[in-house]
PDB file of C-alpha atoms in Angstrom:
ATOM      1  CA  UNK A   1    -134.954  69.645  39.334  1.00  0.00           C
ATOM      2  CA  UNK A   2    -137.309  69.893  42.370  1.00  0.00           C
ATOM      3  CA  UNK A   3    -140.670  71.149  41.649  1.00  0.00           C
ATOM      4  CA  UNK A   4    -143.209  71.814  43.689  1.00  0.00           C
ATOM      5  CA  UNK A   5    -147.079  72.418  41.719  1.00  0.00           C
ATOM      6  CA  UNK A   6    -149.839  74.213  42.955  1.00  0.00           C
ATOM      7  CA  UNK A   7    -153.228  75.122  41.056  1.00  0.00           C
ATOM      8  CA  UNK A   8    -152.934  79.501  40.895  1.00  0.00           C
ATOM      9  CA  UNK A   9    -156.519  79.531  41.159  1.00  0.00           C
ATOM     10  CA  UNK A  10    -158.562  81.632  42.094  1.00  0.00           C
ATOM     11  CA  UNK A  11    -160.026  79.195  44.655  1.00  0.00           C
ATOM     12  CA  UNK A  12    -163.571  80.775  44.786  1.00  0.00           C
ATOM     13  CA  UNK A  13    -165.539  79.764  48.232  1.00  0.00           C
ATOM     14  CA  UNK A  14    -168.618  80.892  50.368  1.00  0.00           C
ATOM     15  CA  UNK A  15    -168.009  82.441  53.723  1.00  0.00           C
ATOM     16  CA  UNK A  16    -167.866  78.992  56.133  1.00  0.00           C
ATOM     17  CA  UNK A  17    -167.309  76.654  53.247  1.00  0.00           C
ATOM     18  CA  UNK A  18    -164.678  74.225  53.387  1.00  0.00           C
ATOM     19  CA  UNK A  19    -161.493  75.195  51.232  1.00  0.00           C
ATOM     20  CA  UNK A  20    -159.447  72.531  49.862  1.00  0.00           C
ATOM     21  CA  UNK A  21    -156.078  73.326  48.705  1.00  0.00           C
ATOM     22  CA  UNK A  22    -153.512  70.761  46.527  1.00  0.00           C
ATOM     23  CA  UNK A  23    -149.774  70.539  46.280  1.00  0.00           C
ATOM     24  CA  UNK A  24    -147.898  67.553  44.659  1.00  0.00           C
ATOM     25  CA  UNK A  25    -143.957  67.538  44.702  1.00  0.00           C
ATOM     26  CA  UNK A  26    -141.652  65.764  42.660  1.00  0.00           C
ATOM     27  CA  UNK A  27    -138.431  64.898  44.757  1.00  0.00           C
ATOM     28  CA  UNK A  28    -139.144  61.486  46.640  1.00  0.00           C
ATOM     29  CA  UNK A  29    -136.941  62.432  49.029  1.00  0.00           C
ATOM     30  CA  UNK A  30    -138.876  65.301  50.852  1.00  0.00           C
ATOM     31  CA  UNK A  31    -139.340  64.636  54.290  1.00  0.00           C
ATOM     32  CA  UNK A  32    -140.673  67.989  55.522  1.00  0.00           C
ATOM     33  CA  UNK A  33    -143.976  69.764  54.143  1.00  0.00           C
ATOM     34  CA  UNK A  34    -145.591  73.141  54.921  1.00  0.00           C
ATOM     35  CA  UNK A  35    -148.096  74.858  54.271  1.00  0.00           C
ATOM     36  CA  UNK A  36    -147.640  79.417  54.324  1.00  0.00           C
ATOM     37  CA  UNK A  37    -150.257  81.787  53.479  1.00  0.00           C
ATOM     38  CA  UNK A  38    -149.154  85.231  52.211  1.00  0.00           C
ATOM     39  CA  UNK A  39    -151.032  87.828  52.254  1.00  0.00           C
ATOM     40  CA  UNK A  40    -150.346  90.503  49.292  1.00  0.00           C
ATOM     41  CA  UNK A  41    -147.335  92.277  49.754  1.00  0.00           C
ATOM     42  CA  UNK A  42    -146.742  90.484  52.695  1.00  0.00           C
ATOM     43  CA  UNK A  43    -143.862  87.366  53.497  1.00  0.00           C
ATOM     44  CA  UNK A  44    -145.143  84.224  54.194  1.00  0.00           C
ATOM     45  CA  UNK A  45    -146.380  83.078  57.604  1.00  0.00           C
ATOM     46  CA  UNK A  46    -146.860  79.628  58.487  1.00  0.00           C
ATOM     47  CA  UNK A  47    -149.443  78.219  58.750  1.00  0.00           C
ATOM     48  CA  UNK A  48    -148.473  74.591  59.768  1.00  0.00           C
ATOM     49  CA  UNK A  49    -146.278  71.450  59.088  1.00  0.00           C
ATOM     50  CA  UNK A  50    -146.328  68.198  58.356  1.00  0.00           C
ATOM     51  CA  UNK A  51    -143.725  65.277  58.218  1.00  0.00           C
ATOM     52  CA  UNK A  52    -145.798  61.926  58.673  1.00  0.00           C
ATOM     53  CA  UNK A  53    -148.290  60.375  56.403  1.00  0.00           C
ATOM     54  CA  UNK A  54    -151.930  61.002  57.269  1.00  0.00           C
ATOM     55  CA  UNK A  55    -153.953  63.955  58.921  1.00  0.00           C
ATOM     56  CA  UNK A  56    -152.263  66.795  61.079  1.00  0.00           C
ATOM     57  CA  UNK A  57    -155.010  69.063  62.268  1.00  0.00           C
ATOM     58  CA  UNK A  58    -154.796  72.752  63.918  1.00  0.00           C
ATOM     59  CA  UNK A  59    -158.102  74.488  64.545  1.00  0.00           C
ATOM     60  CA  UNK A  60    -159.976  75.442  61.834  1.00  0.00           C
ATOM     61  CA  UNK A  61    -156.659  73.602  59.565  1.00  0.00           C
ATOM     62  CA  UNK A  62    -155.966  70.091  58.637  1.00  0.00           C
ATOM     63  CA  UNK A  63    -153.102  69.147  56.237  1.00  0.00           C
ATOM     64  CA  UNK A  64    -153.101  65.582  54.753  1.00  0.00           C
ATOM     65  CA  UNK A  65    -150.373  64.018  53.314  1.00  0.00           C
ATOM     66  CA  UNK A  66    -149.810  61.045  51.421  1.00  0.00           C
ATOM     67  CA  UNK A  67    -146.018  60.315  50.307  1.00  0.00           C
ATOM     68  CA  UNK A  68    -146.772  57.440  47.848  1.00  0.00           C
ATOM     69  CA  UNK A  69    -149.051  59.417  45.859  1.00  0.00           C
ATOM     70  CA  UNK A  70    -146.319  62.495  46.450  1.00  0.00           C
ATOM     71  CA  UNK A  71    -149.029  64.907  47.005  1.00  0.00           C
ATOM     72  CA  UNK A  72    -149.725  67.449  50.497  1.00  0.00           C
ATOM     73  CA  UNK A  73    -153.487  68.850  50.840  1.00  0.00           C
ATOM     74  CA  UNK A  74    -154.517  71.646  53.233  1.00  0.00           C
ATOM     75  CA  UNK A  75    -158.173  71.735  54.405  1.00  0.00           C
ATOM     76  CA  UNK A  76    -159.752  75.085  55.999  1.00  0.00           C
ATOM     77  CA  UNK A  77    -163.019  74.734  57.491  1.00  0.00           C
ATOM     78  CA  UNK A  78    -164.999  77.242  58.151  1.00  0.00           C
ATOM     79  CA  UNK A  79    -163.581  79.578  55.832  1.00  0.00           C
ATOM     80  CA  UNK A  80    -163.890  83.120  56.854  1.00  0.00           C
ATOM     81  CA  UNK A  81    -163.142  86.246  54.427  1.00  0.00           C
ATOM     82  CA  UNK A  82    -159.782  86.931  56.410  1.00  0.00           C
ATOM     83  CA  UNK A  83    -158.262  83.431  54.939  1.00  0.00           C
ATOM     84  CA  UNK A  84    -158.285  84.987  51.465  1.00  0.00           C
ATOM     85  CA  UNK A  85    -154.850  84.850  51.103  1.00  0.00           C
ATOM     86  CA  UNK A  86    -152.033  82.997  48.822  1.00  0.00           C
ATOM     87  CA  UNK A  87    -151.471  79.967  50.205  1.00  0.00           C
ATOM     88  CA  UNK A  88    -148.078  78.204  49.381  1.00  0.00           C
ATOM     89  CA  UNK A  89    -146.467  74.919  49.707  1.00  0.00           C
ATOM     90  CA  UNK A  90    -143.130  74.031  50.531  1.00  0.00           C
ATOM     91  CA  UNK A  91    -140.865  71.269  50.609  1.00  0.00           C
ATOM     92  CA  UNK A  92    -138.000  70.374  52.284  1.00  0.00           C
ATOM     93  CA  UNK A  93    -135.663  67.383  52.305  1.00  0.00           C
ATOM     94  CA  UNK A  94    -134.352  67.454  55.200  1.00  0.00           C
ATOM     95  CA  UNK A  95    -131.630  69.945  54.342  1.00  0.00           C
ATOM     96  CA  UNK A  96    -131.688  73.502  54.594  1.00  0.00           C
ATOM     97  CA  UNK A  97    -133.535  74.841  51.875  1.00  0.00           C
ATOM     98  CA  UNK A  98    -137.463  75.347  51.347  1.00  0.00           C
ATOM     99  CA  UNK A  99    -138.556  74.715  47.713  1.00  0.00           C
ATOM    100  CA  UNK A 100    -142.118  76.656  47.019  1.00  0.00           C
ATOM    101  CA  UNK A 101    -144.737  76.076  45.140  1.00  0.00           C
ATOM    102  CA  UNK A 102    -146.476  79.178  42.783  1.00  0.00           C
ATOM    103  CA  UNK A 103    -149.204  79.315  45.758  1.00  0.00           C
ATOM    104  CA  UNK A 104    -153.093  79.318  44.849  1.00  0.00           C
ATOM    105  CA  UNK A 105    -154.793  82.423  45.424  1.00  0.00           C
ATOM    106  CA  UNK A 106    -158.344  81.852  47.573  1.00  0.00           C
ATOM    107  CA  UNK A 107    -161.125  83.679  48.164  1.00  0.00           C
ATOM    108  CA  UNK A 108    -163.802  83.290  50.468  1.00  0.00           C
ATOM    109  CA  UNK A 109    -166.729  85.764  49.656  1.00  0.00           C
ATOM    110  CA  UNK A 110    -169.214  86.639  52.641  1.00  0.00           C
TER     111      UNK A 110
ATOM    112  CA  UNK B   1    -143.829  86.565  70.520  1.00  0.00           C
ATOM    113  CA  UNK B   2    -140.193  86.797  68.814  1.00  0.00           C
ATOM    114  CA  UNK B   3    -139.931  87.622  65.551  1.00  0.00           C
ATOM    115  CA  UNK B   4    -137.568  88.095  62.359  1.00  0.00           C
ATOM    116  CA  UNK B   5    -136.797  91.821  61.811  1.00  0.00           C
ATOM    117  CA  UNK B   6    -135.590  93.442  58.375  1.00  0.00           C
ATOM    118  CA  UNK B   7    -134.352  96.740  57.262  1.00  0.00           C
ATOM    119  CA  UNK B   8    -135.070  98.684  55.056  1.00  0.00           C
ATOM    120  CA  UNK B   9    -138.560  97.969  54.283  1.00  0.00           C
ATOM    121  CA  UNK B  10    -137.686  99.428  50.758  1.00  0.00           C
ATOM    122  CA  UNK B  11    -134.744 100.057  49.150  1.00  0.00           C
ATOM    123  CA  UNK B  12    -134.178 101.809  45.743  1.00  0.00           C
ATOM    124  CA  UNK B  13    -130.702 101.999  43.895  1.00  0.00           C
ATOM    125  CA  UNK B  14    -128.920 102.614  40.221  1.00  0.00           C
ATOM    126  CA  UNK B  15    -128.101  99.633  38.642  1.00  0.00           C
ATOM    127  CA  UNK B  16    -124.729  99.051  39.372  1.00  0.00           C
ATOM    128  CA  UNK B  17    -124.713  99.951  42.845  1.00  0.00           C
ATOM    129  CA  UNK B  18    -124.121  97.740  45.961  1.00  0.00           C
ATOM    130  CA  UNK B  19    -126.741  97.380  48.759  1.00  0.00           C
ATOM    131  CA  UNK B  20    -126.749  95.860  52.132  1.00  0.00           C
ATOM    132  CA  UNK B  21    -130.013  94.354  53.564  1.00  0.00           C
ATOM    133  CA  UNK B  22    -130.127  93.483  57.154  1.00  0.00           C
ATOM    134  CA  UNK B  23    -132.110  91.435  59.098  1.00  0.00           C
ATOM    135  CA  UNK B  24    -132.169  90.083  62.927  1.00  0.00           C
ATOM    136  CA  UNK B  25    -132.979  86.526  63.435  1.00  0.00           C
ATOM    137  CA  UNK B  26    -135.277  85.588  66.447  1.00  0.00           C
ATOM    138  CA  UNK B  27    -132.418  85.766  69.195  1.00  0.00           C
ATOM    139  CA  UNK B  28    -131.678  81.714  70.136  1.00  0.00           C
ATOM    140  CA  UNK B  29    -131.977  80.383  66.171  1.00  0.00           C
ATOM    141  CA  UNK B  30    -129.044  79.067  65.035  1.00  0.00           C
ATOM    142  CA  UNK B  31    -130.004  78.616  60.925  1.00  0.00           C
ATOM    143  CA  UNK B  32    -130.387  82.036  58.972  1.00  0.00           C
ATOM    144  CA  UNK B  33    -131.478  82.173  55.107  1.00  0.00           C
ATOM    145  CA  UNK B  34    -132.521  84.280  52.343  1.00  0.00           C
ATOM    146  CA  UNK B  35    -135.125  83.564  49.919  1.00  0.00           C
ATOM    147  CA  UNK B  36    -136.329  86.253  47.143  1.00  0.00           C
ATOM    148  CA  UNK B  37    -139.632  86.569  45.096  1.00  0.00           C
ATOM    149  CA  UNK B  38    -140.012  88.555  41.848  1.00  0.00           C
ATOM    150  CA  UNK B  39    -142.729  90.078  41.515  1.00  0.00           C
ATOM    151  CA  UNK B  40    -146.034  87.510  40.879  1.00  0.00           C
ATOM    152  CA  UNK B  41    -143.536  84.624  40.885  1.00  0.00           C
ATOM    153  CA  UNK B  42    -142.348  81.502  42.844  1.00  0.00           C
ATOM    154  CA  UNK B  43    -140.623  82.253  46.776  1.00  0.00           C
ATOM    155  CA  UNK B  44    -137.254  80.802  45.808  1.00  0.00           C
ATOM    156  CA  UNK B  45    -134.112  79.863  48.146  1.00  0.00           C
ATOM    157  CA  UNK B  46    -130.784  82.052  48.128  1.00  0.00           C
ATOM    158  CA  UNK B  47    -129.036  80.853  50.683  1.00  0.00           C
ATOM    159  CA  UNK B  48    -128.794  79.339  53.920  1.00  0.00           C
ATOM    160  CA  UNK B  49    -125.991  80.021  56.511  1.00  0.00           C
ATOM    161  CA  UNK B  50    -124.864  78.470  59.738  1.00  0.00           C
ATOM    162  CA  UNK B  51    -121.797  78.926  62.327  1.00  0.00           C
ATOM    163  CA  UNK B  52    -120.289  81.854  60.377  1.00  0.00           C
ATOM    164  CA  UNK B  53    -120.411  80.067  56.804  1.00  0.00           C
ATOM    165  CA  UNK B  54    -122.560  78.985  53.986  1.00  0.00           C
ATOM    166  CA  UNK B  55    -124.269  75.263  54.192  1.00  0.00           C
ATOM    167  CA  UNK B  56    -126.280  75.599  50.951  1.00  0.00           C
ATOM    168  CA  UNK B  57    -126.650  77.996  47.952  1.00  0.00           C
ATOM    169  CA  UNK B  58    -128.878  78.259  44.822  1.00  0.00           C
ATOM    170  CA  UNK B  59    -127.878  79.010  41.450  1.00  0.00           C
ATOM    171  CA  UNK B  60    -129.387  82.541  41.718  1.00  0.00           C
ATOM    172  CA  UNK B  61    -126.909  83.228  44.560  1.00  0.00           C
ATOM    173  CA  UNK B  62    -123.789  83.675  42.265  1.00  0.00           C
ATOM    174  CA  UNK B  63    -120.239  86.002  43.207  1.00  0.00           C
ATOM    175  CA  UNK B  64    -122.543  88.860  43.121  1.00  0.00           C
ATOM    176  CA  UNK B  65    -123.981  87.733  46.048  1.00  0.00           C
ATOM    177  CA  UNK B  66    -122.373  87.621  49.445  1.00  0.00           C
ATOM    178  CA  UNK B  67    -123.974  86.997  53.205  1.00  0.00           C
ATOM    179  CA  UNK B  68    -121.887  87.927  56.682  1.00  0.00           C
ATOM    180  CA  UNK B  69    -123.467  87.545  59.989  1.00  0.00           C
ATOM    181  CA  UNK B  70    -120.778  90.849  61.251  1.00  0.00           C
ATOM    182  CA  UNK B  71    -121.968  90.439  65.122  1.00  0.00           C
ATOM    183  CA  UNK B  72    -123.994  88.357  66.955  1.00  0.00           C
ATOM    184  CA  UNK B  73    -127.844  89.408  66.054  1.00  0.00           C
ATOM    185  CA  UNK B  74    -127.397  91.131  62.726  1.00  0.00           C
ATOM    186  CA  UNK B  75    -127.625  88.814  59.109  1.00  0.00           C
ATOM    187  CA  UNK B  76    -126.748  90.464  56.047  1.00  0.00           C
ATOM    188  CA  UNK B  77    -127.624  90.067  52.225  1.00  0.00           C
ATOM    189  CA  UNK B  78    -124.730  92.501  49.840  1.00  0.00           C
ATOM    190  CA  UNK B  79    -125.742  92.633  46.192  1.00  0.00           C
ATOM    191  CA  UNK B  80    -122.337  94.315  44.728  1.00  0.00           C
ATOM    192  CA  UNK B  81    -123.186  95.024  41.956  1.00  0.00           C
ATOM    193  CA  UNK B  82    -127.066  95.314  41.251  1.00  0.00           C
ATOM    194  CA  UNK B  83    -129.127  94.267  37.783  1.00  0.00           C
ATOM    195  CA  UNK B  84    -132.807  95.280  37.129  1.00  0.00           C
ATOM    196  CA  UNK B  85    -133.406  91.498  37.296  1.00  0.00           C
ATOM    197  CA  UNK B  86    -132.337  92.046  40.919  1.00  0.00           C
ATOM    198  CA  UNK B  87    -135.568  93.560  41.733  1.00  0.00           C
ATOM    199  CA  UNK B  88    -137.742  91.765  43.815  1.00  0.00           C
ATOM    200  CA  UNK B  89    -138.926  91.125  47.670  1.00  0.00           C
ATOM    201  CA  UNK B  90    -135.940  89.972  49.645  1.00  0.00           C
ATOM    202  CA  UNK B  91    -137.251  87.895  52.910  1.00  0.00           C
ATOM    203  CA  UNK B  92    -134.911  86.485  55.358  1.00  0.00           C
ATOM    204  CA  UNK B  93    -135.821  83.720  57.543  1.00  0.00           C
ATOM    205  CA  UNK B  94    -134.668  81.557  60.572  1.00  0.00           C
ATOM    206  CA  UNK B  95    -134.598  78.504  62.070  1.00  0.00           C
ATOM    207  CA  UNK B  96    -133.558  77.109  65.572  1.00  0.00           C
ATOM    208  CA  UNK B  97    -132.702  73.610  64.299  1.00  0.00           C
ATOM    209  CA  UNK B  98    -131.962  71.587  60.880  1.00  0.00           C
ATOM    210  CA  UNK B  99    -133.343  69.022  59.219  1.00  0.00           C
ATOM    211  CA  UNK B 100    -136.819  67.475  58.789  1.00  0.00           C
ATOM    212  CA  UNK B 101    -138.288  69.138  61.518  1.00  0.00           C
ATOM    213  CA  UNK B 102    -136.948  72.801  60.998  1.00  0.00           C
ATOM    214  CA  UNK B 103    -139.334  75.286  60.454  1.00  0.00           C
ATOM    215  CA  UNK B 104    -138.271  78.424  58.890  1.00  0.00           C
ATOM    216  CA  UNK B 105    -140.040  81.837  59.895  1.00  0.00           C
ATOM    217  CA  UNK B 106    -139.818  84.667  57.862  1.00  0.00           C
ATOM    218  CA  UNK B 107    -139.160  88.017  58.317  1.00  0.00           C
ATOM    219  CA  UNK B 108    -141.424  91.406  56.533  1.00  0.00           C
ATOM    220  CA  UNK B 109    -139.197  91.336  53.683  1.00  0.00           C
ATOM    221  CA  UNK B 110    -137.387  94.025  51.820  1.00  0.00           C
ATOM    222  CA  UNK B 111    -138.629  94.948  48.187  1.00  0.00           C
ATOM    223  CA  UNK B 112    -135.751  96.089  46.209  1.00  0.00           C
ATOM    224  CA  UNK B 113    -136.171  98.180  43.195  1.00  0.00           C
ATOM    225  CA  UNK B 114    -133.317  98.706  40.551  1.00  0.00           C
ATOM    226  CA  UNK B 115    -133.376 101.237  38.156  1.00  0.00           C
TER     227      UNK B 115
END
């Protein structure tokens, strides 16, 4: 069974705080990661992706990654009140289907 | 900027009933799925579908289940016979390529109530 963990949270941070978000995955064969934020109600949008081990940053984003430890990070810098969201991880092995994790809720208070 | 288009936003039906949802895939993807989410629970995988037929399936996505792509822009999701348990945001999503560097983009969902 693939799993996929998140902390639910709620990630509490100031307004321009760093937010640090964790995912670890249990399948050794995942080769794709990405992180989605959903907004309540809403589907998921993504956010970015990630398929080597190390740092992939996007603007205010950065996703780390580290396949030995099996575990996929996403770091927002200067958070802002709009990023309170669900963020969720997903995992993919290649083939066609994403496997999620619960998401943790964040956030950011002005 | 293209996106992934669903209809109906909501749909409520008897339990027991059939229902169709439909979505349209961005135009040149080639990789359509179908992913549900119960209320305050996990996004999980349906189905994915490519060149007319099914390339993976879940357990969820059992005979009452069934996915047809009828022309060339429309994908659909037919529940024939619907539970309460059935109740939850469908979201379909697409892809222009397989494999570790798809990425999947979802659509607004549709939030199906059975009563």
């Amino acid at each position: 069974q693939k799993e996929v963990e998140q902390n639910s949270g709620p990630l509490s941070v100031p307004e321009g705080a760093i937010a640090s978000l964790n995912c670890t995955y249990s399948d050794r064969g995942s080769q794709s990661f990405f992180w989605y934020r959903q907004y309540s109600g809403k589907s998921p949008e993504l956010i970015m992706f990630i398929y080597s081990n190390g740092d992939k940053e996007d603007g205010r984003f950065t996703a780390q990654l580290n396949k030995a430890s099996q575990y996929v990070s996403l770091l927002i810098r200067d958070s802002q009140p709009s990023d309170s969201a669900t963020y969720l991880c997903a995992v993919s092995n290649a083939g066609n289907m994403l496997t999620f994790g619960g998401g943790t809720r964040l956030m950011v208070k002005p | 900027e293209p996106e992934v288009t669903q209809t109906p936003s909501h749909q409520v039906t008897q339990m027991g009933q059939e229902v169709i949802l439909r979505c349209v895939p961005i135009s040149n993807h080639l990789y359509f799925y179908w992913y549900r989410q119960i209320l305050g629970q996990k996004v999980e995988f349906l189905v994915s579908f490519y060149n007319n037929e099914i390339s993976e399936k879940s357990e969820i996505f059992d005979d009452q289940f069934s996915v047809e792509r009828p022309d060339g822009s429309n994908f659909t999701l037919k529940i024939r016979s619907t539970k309460l348990e059935d109740s939850a945001m469908y979201f379909c999503a697409s892809s222009m390529e397989t494999g570790y560097t798809d990425t999947q983009y979802f659509g607004p969902g549709t939030r199906l109530t059975v009563l």
